[in-house]
Amino acid sequence: ELSACLRQRLCTGQEDQEPREDSLRSWLKAATDALEAAADNGGMKAVEANSLPSSVLEADVPARLLSQLDDLDFEAQKDVARFFVALLSWGENTFSTRPAQVVEYLLDRSTLTHLLLQGCARPEAVLHCGQMLRAMTRSPELVKLLLESGAAAELMILAMDPDFDIASDAFASLRDLLLEHKQVAAAYVNGNFETFFSNFHSLVIAEEKSTDSSPSYLMQRQALRLLGELLLDGNFCHVMQRYASKAQFLMLTMNLLRDDSKLIQLGAFHLFKIFMANPRKPAKIEKILCKNREGLLRLVGNTNSDLIKLSREAEDEALRADLEAVQSMLLKLPEYARSASLSPGSGYSSEGSAISASSSAFG
């Protein structure tokens, strides 16, 4: 009965819009309450709880709601998002039929993911579309669908949007997309390695000098932290190995080590550890490290360096141990001629030439 009423109100014409919307909200609330009650093992018998999602999906209610989302006011959009999340979450700990039923519905309607991504680009819809998109990342099958549909690339673009709400919501969705089901995400990143990191590094490189409170600075910090989480996670070991063999990625990391912000330096240091710890460094990586050995030692070993000061200020023993370990590894590298070493404030040397801290590190 609930799903029939929902469908009827969704099919109603545009006349009498306000009464129609009030009625729709009433039935959405009833359906959502029923789904949430079922998830809590209360309020509905198992057979009734199973029949509601089935009838809702058969009536194509989710697709109808999303296609008409722009026609609804803010509160009605909020009800749609709550209903969508409840439908995906329904029976998570009780009924085994739910996952396949709801997931298969969404897999057969990949256009719905595009509707949600489009909504994430609009200030008036981003709050609710982002919430629904993140609910989809609970399913490994839907994570795979989103990744293969290009959601990661679209979210990276949106994460650089000048609108703070759009950018921050997109990054939150990107984070869930990559971390909720790491094996699925790792397989995708490994299979689309060059394209993925070309896009992701655009979040890491600040195009303009930013202050510690600017949106671009905050995004840069978050992106560095997420990149470190991915590469240091065991599920991404093959991705990490490939990343640590790329000379242009090492140059990018080294340039970030020289950033004015201590926290950007810290994020870059956690990436730099990966290159140093690689026991099978490619010859080009080894050459770059050797050429820049003295400059790097000043950054990680000098008592007046920002990283050393940061470890003391935060009383971070783990960071201090990491800095000492990296310093020890650098000292074991062959020392190039003094003319190849860095002077304070100079750029890093790749094939003997200085490179500034900019996107030219991709060369």
GROMACS .gro file of C-alpha atoms in nm:
model
  363
    1GLU     CA    1   0.000   0.000   0.000
    2LEU     CA    2   0.282   0.242   0.088
    3SER     CA    3   0.463   0.186  -0.242
    4ALA     CA    4   0.141   0.217  -0.440
    5CYS     CA    5   0.067   0.551  -0.278
    6LEU     CA    6   0.421   0.671  -0.341
    7ARG     CA    7   0.398   0.581  -0.707
    8GLN     CA    8   0.059   0.749  -0.740
    9ARG     CA    9   0.189   1.075  -0.597
   10LEU     CA   10   0.500   1.069  -0.811
   11CYS     CA   11   0.286   1.030  -1.122
   12THR     CA   12   0.056   1.317  -1.030
   13GLY     CA   13   0.073   1.619  -1.261
   14GLN     CA   14   0.238   1.949  -1.172
   15GLU     CA   15  -0.091   2.115  -1.078
   16ASP     CA   16  -0.155   2.151  -0.704
   17GLN     CA   17   0.218   2.116  -0.647
   18GLU     CA   18   0.213   2.208  -0.277
   19PRO     CA   19  -0.055   1.958  -0.167
   20ARG     CA   20   0.112   1.693  -0.384
   21GLU     CA   21   0.450   1.755  -0.219
   22ASP     CA   22   0.305   1.748   0.133
   23SER     CA   23   0.134   1.419   0.056
   24LEU     CA   24   0.453   1.276  -0.096
   25ARG     CA   25   0.652   1.373   0.213
   26SER     CA   26   0.396   1.206   0.436
   27TRP     CA   27   0.417   0.877   0.250
   28LEU     CA   28   0.797   0.897   0.221
   29LYS     CA   29   0.821   0.937   0.595
   30ALA     CA   30   0.592   0.638   0.653
   31ALA     CA   31   0.794   0.419   0.413
   32THR     CA   32   1.125   0.530   0.564
   33ASP     CA   33   1.004   0.470   0.919
   34ALA     CA   34   0.895   0.121   0.816
   35LEU     CA   35   1.233   0.041   0.661
   36GLU     CA   36   1.424   0.175   0.960
   37ALA     CA   37   1.198  -0.017   1.198
   38ALA     CA   38   1.266  -0.336   1.004
   39ALA     CA   39   1.640  -0.274   1.024
   40ASP     CA   40   1.603  -0.247   1.403
   41ASN     CA   41   1.409  -0.575   1.420
   42GLY     CA   42   1.095  -0.402   1.532
   43GLY     CA   43   0.764  -0.274   1.404
   44MET     CA   44   0.724  -0.515   1.110
   45LYS     CA   45   0.713  -0.887   1.055
   46ALA     CA   46   0.984  -1.034   0.832
   47VAL     CA   47   0.746  -1.106   0.545
   48GLU     CA   48   0.608  -0.751   0.554
   49ALA     CA   49   0.957  -0.605   0.578
   50ASN     CA   50   1.066  -0.803   0.275
   51SER     CA   51   0.761  -0.705   0.069
   52LEU     CA   52   0.798  -0.327   0.113
   53PRO     CA   53   1.138  -0.292  -0.063
   54SER     CA   54   1.030  -0.537  -0.332
   55SER     CA   55   0.718  -0.341  -0.414
   56VAL     CA   56   0.904  -0.009  -0.395
   57LEU     CA   57   1.163  -0.135  -0.643
   58GLU     CA   58   0.902  -0.289  -0.872
   59ALA     CA   59   0.725   0.047  -0.882
   60ASP     CA   60   1.061   0.207  -0.975
   61VAL     CA   61   1.016   0.456  -0.690
   62PRO     CA   62   1.389   0.537  -0.636
   63ALA     CA   63   1.440   0.625  -1.002
   64ARG     CA   64   1.125   0.838  -1.007
   65LEU     CA   65   1.232   1.022  -0.692
   66LEU     CA   66   1.580   1.100  -0.820
   67SER     CA   67   1.456   1.211  -1.160
   68GLN     CA   68   1.219   1.460  -0.993
   69LEU     CA   69   1.456   1.573  -0.717
   70ASP     CA   70   1.503   1.923  -0.864
   71ASP     CA   71   1.127   1.979  -0.852
   72LEU     CA   72   1.115   1.924  -0.475
   73ASP     CA   73   1.190   2.175  -0.202
   74PHE     CA   74   1.476   2.133   0.047
   75GLU     CA   75   1.276   1.945   0.311
   76ALA     CA   76   1.129   1.707   0.054
   77GLN     CA   77   1.478   1.642  -0.086
   78LYS     CA   78   1.591   1.561   0.267
   79ASP     CA   79   1.308   1.307   0.296
   80VAL     CA   80   1.412   1.150  -0.035
   81ALA     CA   81   1.770   1.115   0.086
   82ARG     CA   82   1.660   0.959   0.413
   83PHE     CA   83   1.438   0.713   0.225
   84PHE     CA   84   1.718   0.622  -0.020
   85VAL     CA   85   1.968   0.561   0.263
   86ALA     CA   86   1.713   0.357   0.457
   87LEU     CA   87   1.644   0.144   0.150
   88LEU     CA   88   2.015   0.071   0.105
   89SER     CA   89   2.064   0.007   0.477
   90TRP     CA   90   1.748  -0.197   0.522
   91GLY     CA   91   1.793  -0.539   0.677
   92GLU     CA   92   2.170  -0.501   0.697
   93ASN     CA   93   2.186  -0.730   0.999
   94THR     CA   94   1.866  -0.926   0.952
   95PHE     CA   95   1.747  -1.022   0.604
   96SER     CA   96   1.989  -1.177   0.356
   97THR     CA   97   1.768  -1.103   0.052
   98ARG     CA   98   1.801  -0.725   0.082
   99PRO     CA   99   2.155  -0.669  -0.046
  100ALA     CA  100   2.109  -0.850  -0.378
  101GLN     CA  101   1.763  -0.705  -0.434
  102VAL     CA  102   1.849  -0.338  -0.387
  103VAL     CA  103   2.199  -0.360  -0.532
  104GLU     CA  104   2.078  -0.536  -0.847
  105TYR     CA  105   1.818  -0.265  -0.894
  106LEU     CA  106   2.087   0.006  -0.884
  107LEU     CA  107   2.326  -0.194  -1.101
  108ASP     CA  108   2.055  -0.216  -1.368
  109ARG     CA  109   2.003   0.161  -1.353
  110SER     CA  110   2.351   0.307  -1.377
  111THR     CA  111   2.199   0.637  -1.492
  112LEU     CA  112   2.096   0.695  -1.130
  113THR     CA  113   2.462   0.725  -1.029
  114HIS     CA  114   2.504   0.996  -1.293
  115LEU     CA  115   2.200   1.179  -1.157
  116LEU     CA  116   2.355   1.174  -0.811
  117LEU     CA  117   2.691   1.296  -0.939
  118GLN     CA  118   2.521   1.576  -1.129
  119GLY     CA  119   2.339   1.672  -0.810
  120CYS     CA  120   2.672   1.684  -0.625
  121ALA     CA  121   2.772   1.970  -0.858
  122ARG     CA  122   2.472   2.187  -0.762
  123PRO     CA  123   2.477   2.387  -0.437
  124GLU     CA  124   2.104   2.333  -0.382
  125ALA     CA  125   2.130   1.954  -0.413
  126VAL     CA  126   2.482   1.861  -0.301
  127LEU     CA  127   2.394   1.793   0.063
  128HIS     CA  128   2.138   1.525  -0.018
  129CYS     CA  129   2.295   1.380  -0.333
  130GLY     CA  130   2.628   1.343  -0.154
  131GLN     CA  131   2.458   1.162   0.132
  132MET     CA  132   2.293   0.917  -0.109
  133LEU     CA  133   2.614   0.866  -0.306
  134ARG     CA  134   2.807   0.779   0.011
  135ALA     CA  135   2.535   0.533   0.111
  136MET     CA  136   2.605   0.345  -0.213
  137THR     CA  137   2.971   0.297  -0.115
  138ARG     CA  138   2.864   0.047   0.153
  139SER     CA  139   2.825  -0.212  -0.121
  140PRO     CA  140   3.135  -0.349  -0.299
  141GLU     CA  141   2.930  -0.406  -0.615
  142LEU     CA  142   2.812  -0.046  -0.617
  143VAL     CA  143   3.165   0.081  -0.544
  144LYS     CA  144   3.279  -0.106  -0.854
  145LEU     CA  145   2.992   0.044  -1.055
  146LEU     CA  146   3.075   0.396  -0.936
  147LEU     CA  147   3.445   0.358  -1.014
  148GLU     CA  148   3.385   0.211  -1.357
  149SER     CA  149   3.137   0.491  -1.428
  150GLY     CA  150   3.409   0.750  -1.374
  151ALA     CA  151   3.286   0.870  -1.034
  152ALA     CA  152   3.637   0.906  -0.889
  153ALA     CA  153   3.749   1.143  -1.165
  154GLU     CA  154   3.428   1.347  -1.141
  155LEU     CA  155   3.459   1.377  -0.763
  156MET     CA  156   3.821   1.492  -0.794
  157ILE     CA  157   3.709   1.770  -1.026
  158LEU     CA  158   3.429   1.867  -0.788
  159ALA     CA  159   3.674   1.864  -0.495
  160MET     CA  160   3.845   2.164  -0.659
  161ASP     CA  161   3.517   2.355  -0.702
  162PRO     CA  162   3.528   2.714  -0.569
  163ASP     CA  163   3.208   2.644  -0.376
  164PHE     CA  164   3.327   2.512  -0.036
  165ASP     CA  165   3.019   2.295   0.024
  166ILE     CA  166   3.053   2.123  -0.313
  167ALA     CA  167   3.429   2.072  -0.273
  168SER     CA  168   3.418   1.936   0.081
  169ASP     CA  169   3.122   1.705   0.011
  170ALA     CA  170   3.290   1.571  -0.305
  171PHE     CA  171   3.609   1.494  -0.115
  172ALA     CA  172   3.413   1.314   0.158
  173SER     CA  173   3.247   1.100  -0.111
  174LEU     CA  174   3.582   1.035  -0.281
  175ARG     CA  175   3.730   0.922   0.048
  176ASP     CA  176   3.446   0.675   0.113
  177LEU     CA  177   3.463   0.551  -0.246
  178LEU     CA  178   3.831   0.463  -0.207
  179LEU     CA  179   3.833   0.337   0.152
  180GLU     CA  180   3.501   0.161   0.217
  181HIS     CA  181   3.594  -0.143   0.005
  182LYS     CA  182   3.968  -0.122  -0.037
  183GLN     CA  183   4.020  -0.436  -0.244
  184VAL     CA  184   3.773  -0.314  -0.507
  185ALA     CA  185   3.925   0.034  -0.509
  186ALA     CA  186   4.283  -0.099  -0.522
  187ALA     CA  187   4.204  -0.314  -0.825
  188TYR     CA  188   4.055  -0.012  -1.001
  189VAL     CA  189   4.346   0.220  -0.917
  190ASN     CA  190   4.600  -0.041  -1.026
  191GLY     CA  191   4.416  -0.092  -1.354
  192ASN     CA  192   4.385   0.284  -1.419
  193PHE     CA  193   4.712   0.388  -1.257
  194GLU     CA  194   4.831   0.671  -1.482
  195THR     CA  195   4.491   0.836  -1.526
  196PHE     CA  196   4.400   0.807  -1.159
  197PHE     CA  197   4.717   0.970  -1.029
  198SER     CA  198   4.720   1.236  -1.299
  199ASN     CA  199   4.380   1.341  -1.165
  200PHE     CA  200   4.459   1.289  -0.798
  201HIS     CA  201   4.782   1.489  -0.805
  202SER     CA  202   4.584   1.792  -0.919
  203LEU     CA  203   4.442   1.796  -0.564
  204VAL     CA  204   4.789   1.774  -0.412
  205ILE     CA  205   4.951   2.056  -0.610
  206ALA     CA  206   4.836   2.404  -0.511
  207GLU     CA  207   4.814   2.616  -0.827
  208GLU     CA  208   4.844   2.938  -0.629
  209LYS     CA  209   5.010   3.029  -0.302
  210SER     CA  210   4.751   2.971  -0.034
  211THR     CA  211   4.713   3.064   0.333
  212ASP     CA  212   4.670   2.811   0.612
  213SER     CA  213   4.295   2.883   0.618
  214SER     CA  214   4.226   2.887   0.244
  215PRO     CA  215   4.013   2.613   0.084
  216SER     CA  216   4.295   2.508  -0.151
  217TYR     CA  217   4.533   2.462   0.141
  218LEU     CA  218   4.279   2.254   0.336
  219MET     CA  219   4.211   2.040   0.029
  220GLN     CA  220   4.584   1.992  -0.030
  221ARG     CA  221   4.628   1.869   0.328
  222GLN     CA  222   4.332   1.632   0.305
  223ALA     CA  223   4.446   1.495  -0.030
  224LEU     CA  224   4.799   1.430   0.100
  225ARG     CA  225   4.658   1.252   0.403
  226LEU     CA  226   4.429   1.037   0.189
  227LEU     CA  227   4.712   0.953  -0.051
  228GLY     CA  228   4.927   0.842   0.241
  229GLU     CA  229   4.644   0.627   0.378
  230LEU     CA  230   4.599   0.455   0.042
  231LEU     CA  231   4.964   0.384  -0.028
  232LEU     CA  232   5.041   0.261   0.324
  233ASP     CA  233   4.743   0.026   0.333
  234GLY     CA  234   4.820  -0.339   0.262
  235ASN     CA  235   4.535  -0.367   0.012
  236PHE     CA  236   4.714  -0.112  -0.209
  237CYS     CA  237   5.057  -0.280  -0.194
  238HIS     CA  238   5.084  -0.324  -0.574
  239VAL     CA  239   4.979   0.038  -0.625
  240MET     CA  240   5.239   0.148  -0.370
  241GLN     CA  241   5.515  -0.048  -0.544
  242ARG     CA  242   5.434   0.116  -0.877
  243TYR     CA  243   5.406   0.459  -0.716
  244ALA     CA  244   5.747   0.423  -0.549
  245SER     CA  245   5.909   0.345  -0.884
  246LYS     CA  246   5.797   0.669  -1.053
  247ALA     CA  247   6.066   0.938  -1.065
  248GLN     CA  248   5.815   1.217  -1.133
  249PHE     CA  249   5.618   1.116  -0.824
  250LEU     CA  250   5.936   1.131  -0.614
  251MET     CA  251   6.009   1.480  -0.747
  252LEU     CA  252   5.656   1.594  -0.661
  253THR     CA  253   5.696   1.457  -0.308
  254MET     CA  254   6.036   1.620  -0.261
  255ASN     CA  255   5.904   1.956  -0.377
  256LEU     CA  256   5.621   1.930  -0.124
  257LEU     CA  257   5.879   1.864   0.148
  258ARG     CA  258   5.993   2.222   0.089
  259ASP     CA  259   5.646   2.376   0.129
  260ASP     CA  260   5.610   2.669   0.370
  261SER     CA  261   5.349   2.477   0.569
  262LYS     CA  262   5.477   2.232   0.829
  263LEU     CA  263   5.166   2.018   0.788
  264ILE     CA  264   5.212   1.994   0.410
  265GLN     CA  265   5.572   1.894   0.477
  266LEU     CA  266   5.450   1.629   0.720
  267GLY     CA  267   5.207   1.482   0.467
  268ALA     CA  268   5.483   1.478   0.205
  269PHE     CA  269   5.724   1.312   0.448
  270HIS     CA  270   5.488   1.018   0.496
  271LEU     CA  271   5.492   0.973   0.117
  272PHE     CA  272   5.870   1.018   0.100
  273LYS     CA  273   5.916   0.727   0.343
  274ILE     CA  274   5.772   0.497   0.077
  275PHE     CA  275   6.043   0.586  -0.173
  276MET     CA  276   6.318   0.552   0.086
  277ALA     CA  277   6.192   0.219   0.221
  278ASN     CA  278   6.171   0.058  -0.124
  279PRO     CA  279   6.446  -0.210  -0.123
  280ARG     CA  280   6.445  -0.230  -0.503
  281LYS     CA  281   6.474   0.133  -0.604
  282PRO     CA  282   6.494   0.188  -0.982
  283ALA     CA  283   6.822   0.341  -1.096
  284LYS     CA  284   6.658   0.677  -1.173
  285ILE     CA  285   6.506   0.697  -0.824
  286GLU     CA  286   6.841   0.614  -0.666
  287LYS     CA  287   7.015   0.876  -0.879
  288ILE     CA  288   6.771   1.152  -0.780
  289LEU     CA  289   6.804   1.065  -0.412
  290CYS     CA  290   7.183   1.064  -0.431
  291LYS     CA  291   7.198   1.397  -0.615
  292ASN     CA  292   6.974   1.559  -0.353
  293ARG     CA  293   7.112   1.375  -0.052
  294GLU     CA  294   7.249   1.681   0.129
  295GLY     CA  295   6.936   1.890   0.082
  296LEU     CA  296   6.715   1.607   0.203
  297LEU     CA  297   6.936   1.551   0.508
  298ARG     CA  298   6.887   1.916   0.603
  299LEU     CA  299   6.511   1.868   0.590
  300VAL     CA  300   6.488   1.549   0.794
  301GLY     CA  301   6.797   1.568   1.013
  302ASN     CA  302   6.873   1.933   1.087
  303THR     CA  303   6.766   2.026   1.440
  304ASN     CA  304   6.622   2.352   1.306
  305SER     CA  305   6.416   2.193   1.028
  306ASP     CA  306   6.037   2.227   1.041
  307LEU     CA  307   5.985   1.850   1.061
  308ILE     CA  308   6.221   1.809   1.355
  309LYS     CA  309   6.056   2.104   1.532
  310LEU     CA  310   5.713   1.955   1.464
  311SER     CA  311   5.809   1.620   1.615
  312ARG     CA  312   5.935   1.799   1.928
  313GLU     CA  313   5.634   2.029   1.959
  314ALA     CA  314   5.388   1.741   1.922
  315GLU     CA  315   5.602   1.506   2.131
  316ASP     CA  316   5.550   1.255   1.851
  317GLU     CA  317   5.787   0.966   1.914
  318ALA     CA  318   5.671   0.774   1.608
  319LEU     CA  319   5.748   1.071   1.382
  320ARG     CA  320   6.085   1.121   1.548
  321ALA     CA  321   6.169   0.754   1.492
  322ASP     CA  322   6.065   0.779   1.126
  323LEU     CA  323   6.279   1.088   1.074
  324GLU     CA  324   6.579   0.915   1.229
  325ALA     CA  325   6.523   0.606   1.014
  326VAL     CA  326   6.501   0.810   0.693
  327GLN     CA  327   6.808   1.011   0.794
  328SER     CA  328   7.000   0.686   0.845
  329MET     CA  329   6.895   0.558   0.502
  330LEU     CA  330   6.998   0.886   0.337
  331LEU     CA  331   7.339   0.873   0.502
  332LYS     CA  332   7.396   0.530   0.351
  333LEU     CA  333   7.339   0.662  -0.003
  334PRO     CA  334   7.650   0.737  -0.212
  335GLU     CA  335   7.741   1.107  -0.195
  336TYR     CA  336   7.760   1.288  -0.528
  337ALA     CA  337   8.010   1.563  -0.601
  338ARG     CA  338   7.956   1.881  -0.401
  339SER     CA  339   7.857   2.070  -0.715
  340ALA     CA  340   7.551   1.847  -0.744
  341SER     CA  341   7.436   1.907  -0.388
  342LEU     CA  342   7.169   2.158  -0.296
  343SER     CA  343   7.217   2.490  -0.134
  344PRO     CA  344   6.947   2.613   0.107
  345GLY     CA  345   6.640   2.736  -0.081
  346SER     CA  346   6.734   2.584  -0.416
  347GLY     CA  347   6.513   2.343  -0.608
  348TYR     CA  348   6.566   1.969  -0.622
  349SER     CA  349   6.786   1.816  -0.886
  350SER     CA  350   6.654   1.575  -1.145
  351GLU     CA  351   6.910   1.484  -1.408
  352GLY     CA  352   7.114   1.771  -1.266
  353SER     CA  353   6.863   2.054  -1.316
  354ALA     CA  354   6.666   2.244  -1.053
  355ILE     CA  355   6.288   2.197  -1.043
  356SER     CA  356   6.058   2.440  -0.865
  357ALA     CA  357   5.777   2.329  -0.638
  358SER     CA  358   5.505   2.331  -0.900
  359SER     CA  359   5.334   2.103  -1.148
  360SER     CA  360   5.659   2.105  -1.350
  361ALA     CA  361   5.759   1.820  -1.121
  362PHE     CA  362   5.553   1.599  -1.352
  363GLY     CA  363   5.782   1.705  -1.635
   0.00000   0.00000   0.00000
